[in-house]
CSV table of C-alpha atoms in Angstrom, one decimal:
chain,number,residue,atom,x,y,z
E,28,UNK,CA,0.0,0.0,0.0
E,29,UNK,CA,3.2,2.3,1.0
E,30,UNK,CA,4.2,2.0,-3.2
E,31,UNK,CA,0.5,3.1,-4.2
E,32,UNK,CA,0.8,5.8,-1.9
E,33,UNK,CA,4.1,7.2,-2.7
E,34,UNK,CA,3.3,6.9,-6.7
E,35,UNK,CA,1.3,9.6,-6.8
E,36,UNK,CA,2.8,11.6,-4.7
E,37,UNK,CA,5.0,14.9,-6.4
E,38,UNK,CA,8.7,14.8,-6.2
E,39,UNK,CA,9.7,16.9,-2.7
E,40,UNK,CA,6.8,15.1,-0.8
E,41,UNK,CA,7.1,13.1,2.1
E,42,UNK,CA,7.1,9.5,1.3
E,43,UNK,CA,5.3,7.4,3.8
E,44,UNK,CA,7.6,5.3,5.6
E,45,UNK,CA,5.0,3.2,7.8
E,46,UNK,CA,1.1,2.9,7.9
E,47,UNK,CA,-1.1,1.5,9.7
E,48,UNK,CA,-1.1,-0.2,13.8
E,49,UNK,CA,2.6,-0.4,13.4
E,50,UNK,CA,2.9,3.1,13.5
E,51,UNK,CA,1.8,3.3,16.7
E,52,UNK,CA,3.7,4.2,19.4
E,53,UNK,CA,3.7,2.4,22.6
E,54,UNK,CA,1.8,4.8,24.4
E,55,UNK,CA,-0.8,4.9,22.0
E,56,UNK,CA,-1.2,0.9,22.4
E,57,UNK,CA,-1.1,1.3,25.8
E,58,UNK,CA,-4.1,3.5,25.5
E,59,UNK,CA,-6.3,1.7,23.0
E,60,UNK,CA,-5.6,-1.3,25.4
E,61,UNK,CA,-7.2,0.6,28.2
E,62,UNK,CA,-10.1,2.2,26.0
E,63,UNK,CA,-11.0,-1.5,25.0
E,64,UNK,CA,-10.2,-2.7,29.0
E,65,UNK,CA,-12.5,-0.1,29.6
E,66,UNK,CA,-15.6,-1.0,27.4
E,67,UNK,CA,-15.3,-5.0,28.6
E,68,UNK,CA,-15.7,-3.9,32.5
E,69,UNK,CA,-18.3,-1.4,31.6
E,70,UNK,CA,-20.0,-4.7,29.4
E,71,UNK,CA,-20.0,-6.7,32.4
E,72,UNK,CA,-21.2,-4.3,35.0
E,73,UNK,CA,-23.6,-3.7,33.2
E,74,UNK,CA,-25.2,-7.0,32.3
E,75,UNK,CA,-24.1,-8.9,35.2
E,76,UNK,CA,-23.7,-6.3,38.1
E,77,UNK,CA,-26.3,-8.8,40.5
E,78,UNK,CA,-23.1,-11.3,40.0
E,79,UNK,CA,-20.2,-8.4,40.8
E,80,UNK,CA,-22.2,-7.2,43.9
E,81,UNK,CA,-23.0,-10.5,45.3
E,82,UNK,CA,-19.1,-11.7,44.9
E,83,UNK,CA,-18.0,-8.4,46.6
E,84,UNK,CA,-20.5,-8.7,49.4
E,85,UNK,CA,-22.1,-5.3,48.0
E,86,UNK,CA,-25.9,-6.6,47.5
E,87,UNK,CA,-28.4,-3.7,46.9
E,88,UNK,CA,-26.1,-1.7,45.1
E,89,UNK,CA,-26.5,-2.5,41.7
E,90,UNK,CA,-27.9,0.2,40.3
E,91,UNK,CA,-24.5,2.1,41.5
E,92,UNK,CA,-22.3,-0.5,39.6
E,93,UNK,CA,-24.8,0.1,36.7
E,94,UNK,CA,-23.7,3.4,37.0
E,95,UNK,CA,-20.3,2.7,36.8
E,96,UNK,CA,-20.4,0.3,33.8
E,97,UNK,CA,-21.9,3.5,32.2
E,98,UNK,CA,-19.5,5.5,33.2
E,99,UNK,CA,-16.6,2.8,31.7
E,100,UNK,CA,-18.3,2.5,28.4
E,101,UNK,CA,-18.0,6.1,27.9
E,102,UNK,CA,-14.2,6.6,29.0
E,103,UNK,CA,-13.7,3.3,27.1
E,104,UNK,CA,-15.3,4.7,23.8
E,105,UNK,CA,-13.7,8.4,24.3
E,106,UNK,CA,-10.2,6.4,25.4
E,107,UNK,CA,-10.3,4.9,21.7
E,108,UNK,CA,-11.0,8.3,20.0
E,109,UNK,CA,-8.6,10.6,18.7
E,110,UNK,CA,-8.6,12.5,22.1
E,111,UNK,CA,-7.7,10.0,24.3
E,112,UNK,CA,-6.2,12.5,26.9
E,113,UNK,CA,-9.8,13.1,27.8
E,114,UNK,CA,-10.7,9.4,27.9
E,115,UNK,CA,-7.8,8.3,30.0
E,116,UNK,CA,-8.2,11.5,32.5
E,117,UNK,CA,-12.2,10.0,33.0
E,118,UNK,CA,-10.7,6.3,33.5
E,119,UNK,CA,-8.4,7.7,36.6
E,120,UNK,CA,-11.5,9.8,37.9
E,121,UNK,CA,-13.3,6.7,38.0
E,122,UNK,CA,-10.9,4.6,39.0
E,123,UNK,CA,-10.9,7.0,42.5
E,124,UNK,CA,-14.5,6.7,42.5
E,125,UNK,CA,-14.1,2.9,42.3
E,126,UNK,CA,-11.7,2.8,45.6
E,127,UNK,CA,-13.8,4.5,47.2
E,128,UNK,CA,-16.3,2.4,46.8
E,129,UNK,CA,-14.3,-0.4,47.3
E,130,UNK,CA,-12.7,1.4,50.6
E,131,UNK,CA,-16.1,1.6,52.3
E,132,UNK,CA,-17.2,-2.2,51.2
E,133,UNK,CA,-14.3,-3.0,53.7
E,134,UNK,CA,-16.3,-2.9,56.3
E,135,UNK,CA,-15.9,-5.7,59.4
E,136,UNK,CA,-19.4,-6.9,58.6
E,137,UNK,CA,-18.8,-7.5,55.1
E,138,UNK,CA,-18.4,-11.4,54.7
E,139,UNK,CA,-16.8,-11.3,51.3
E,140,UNK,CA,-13.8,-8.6,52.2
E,141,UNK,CA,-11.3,-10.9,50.9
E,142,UNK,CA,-12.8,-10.4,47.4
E,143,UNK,CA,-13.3,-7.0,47.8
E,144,UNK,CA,-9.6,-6.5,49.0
E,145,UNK,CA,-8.6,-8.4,45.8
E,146,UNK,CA,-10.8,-6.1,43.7
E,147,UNK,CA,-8.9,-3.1,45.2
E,148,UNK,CA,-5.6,-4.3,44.4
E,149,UNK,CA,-6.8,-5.3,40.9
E,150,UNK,CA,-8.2,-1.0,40.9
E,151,UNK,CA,-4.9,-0.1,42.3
E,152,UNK,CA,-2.3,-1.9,39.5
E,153,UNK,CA,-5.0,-0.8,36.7
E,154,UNK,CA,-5.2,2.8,38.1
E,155,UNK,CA,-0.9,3.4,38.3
E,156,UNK,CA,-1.2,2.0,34.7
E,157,UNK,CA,-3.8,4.6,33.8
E,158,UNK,CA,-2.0,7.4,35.4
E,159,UNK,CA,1.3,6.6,33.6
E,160,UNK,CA,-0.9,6.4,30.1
E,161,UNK,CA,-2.6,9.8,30.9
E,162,UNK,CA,1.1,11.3,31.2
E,163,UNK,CA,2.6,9.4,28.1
E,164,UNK,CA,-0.7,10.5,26.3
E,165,UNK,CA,-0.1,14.1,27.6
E,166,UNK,CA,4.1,13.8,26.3
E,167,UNK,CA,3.4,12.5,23.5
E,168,UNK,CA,0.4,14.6,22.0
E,169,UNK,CA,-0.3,17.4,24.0
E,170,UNK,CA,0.0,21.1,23.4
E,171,UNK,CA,2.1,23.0,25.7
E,172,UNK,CA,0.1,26.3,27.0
E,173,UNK,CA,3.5,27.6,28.0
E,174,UNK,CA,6.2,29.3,26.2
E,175,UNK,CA,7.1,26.1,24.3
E,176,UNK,CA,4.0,25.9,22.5
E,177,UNK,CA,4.7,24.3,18.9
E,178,UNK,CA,5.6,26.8,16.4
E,179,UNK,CA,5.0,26.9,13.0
E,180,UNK,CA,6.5,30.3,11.7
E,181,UNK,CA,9.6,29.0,10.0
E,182,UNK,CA,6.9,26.5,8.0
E,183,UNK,CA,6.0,27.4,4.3
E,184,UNK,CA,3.6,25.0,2.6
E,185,UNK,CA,5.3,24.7,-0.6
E,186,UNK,CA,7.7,21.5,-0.1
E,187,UNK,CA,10.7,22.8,-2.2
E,188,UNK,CA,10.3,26.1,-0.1
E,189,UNK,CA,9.3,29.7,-1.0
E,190,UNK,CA,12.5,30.7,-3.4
E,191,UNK,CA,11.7,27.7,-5.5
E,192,UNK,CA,7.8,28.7,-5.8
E,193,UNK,CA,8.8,32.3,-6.7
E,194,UNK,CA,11.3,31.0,-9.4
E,195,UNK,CA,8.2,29.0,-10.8
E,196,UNK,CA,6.0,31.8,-10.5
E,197,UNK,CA,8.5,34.2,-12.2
E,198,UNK,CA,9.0,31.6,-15.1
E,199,UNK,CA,5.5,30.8,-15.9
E,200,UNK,CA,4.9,34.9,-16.0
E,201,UNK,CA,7.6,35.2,-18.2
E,202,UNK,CA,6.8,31.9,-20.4
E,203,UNK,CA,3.3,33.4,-21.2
C-alpha cells in the first residue's frame, strides 16, 4: 500500500515510511488497550452487576455498579477516540470513585472482604497504569500552553520552499 501511496505523490513530498497499527507508538497501544479494557468492565457491569455485587458482598447496590459500567463504556469509547487525553483522564477519575467504593465495602461486617480486598488491588495496578498512560498520552500529544507551544512560523507550505515557488511563479509569467 506504502508503493501506491508514494506513486502519486509529487517529487519533494514526504514519502510514507509506515502505515497502519505499526505506527503506533507504545503509548498509543497502551491507550487503545485501556479504551477497550474499559468497554469490557463497563459490558460486564452492566449486564451482570447482581453477580459483581454478590461476589463483593455489596448486594443492593447495583444500580451504582450500573452506573459505573456506564460511566466505563464512555471513558472506554472516548479512550479509543482521537482524544484520548480526555478518555484516559475520565478512567483515573473513576478509577478514584471505584476505591472508594471499594474502601467503604471494607467494612468488618462484610463477609466477602477478601474479594473485595482483591478487587482493590486489581483498581490499584489498573489505576498506576492509567495514570502513567494519561502522562505518556499528555508527552506524546499534548500542546504545551507555555512558552514552548509548537511553532510553526519558520513553515512554508510549498515543499521545495518559498524561493523555488517564486522561481516558478517568475518563469510561468515570463513563459506566457
Amino acid at each position: 500500500m506504502n508503493f501506491l501511496s508514494n506513486i502519486t505523490r509529487s517529487e519533494g513530498d514526504p514519502r510514507i515510511l509506515r502505515t497502519g497499527p505499526s505506527s503506533l507508538s507504545m503509548t498509543d497501544k497502551l491507550a487503545r488497550g485501556l479504551g477497550w479494557f474499559s468497554i469490557g468492565l463497563g459490558l460486564v457491569e452492566l449486564v451482570a452487576p447482581r453477580k459483581l455485587t454478590r461476589a463483593l458482598g455489596m448486594e443492593g447496590m447495583e444500580p451504582l455498579v450500573r452506573a459505573y459500567g456506564a460511566r466505563e463504556l464512555a471513558a472506554g469509547v472516548v479512550t479509543l477516540s482521537p482524544d484520548k487525553q480526555v478518555g484516559l483522564t475520565s478512567r483515573v477519575v473513576g478509577d478514584a470513585l471505584d476505591i472508594a467504593t471499594l474502601l467503604a465495602a471494607m467494612g468488618p461486617r462484610n463477609r466477602r472482604r477478601d474479594n473485595v480486598g482483591l478487587a482493590l488491588a486489581m483498581v490499584v495496578g489498573v489505576t498506576m497504569l492509567d495514570i502513567a498512560a494519561t502522562k505518556a498520552v499528555a508527552v506524546r500529544h499534548g500542546r504545551k500552553s507555555n512558552g514552548d507551544a509548537r511553532r510553526y512560523a519558520d513553515r512554508t507550505g510549498f515543499p521545495q520552499g518559498v524561493e523555488a515557488a517564486r522561481r516558478v511563479a517568475t518563469a510561468q509569467r515570463q513563459g506566457a
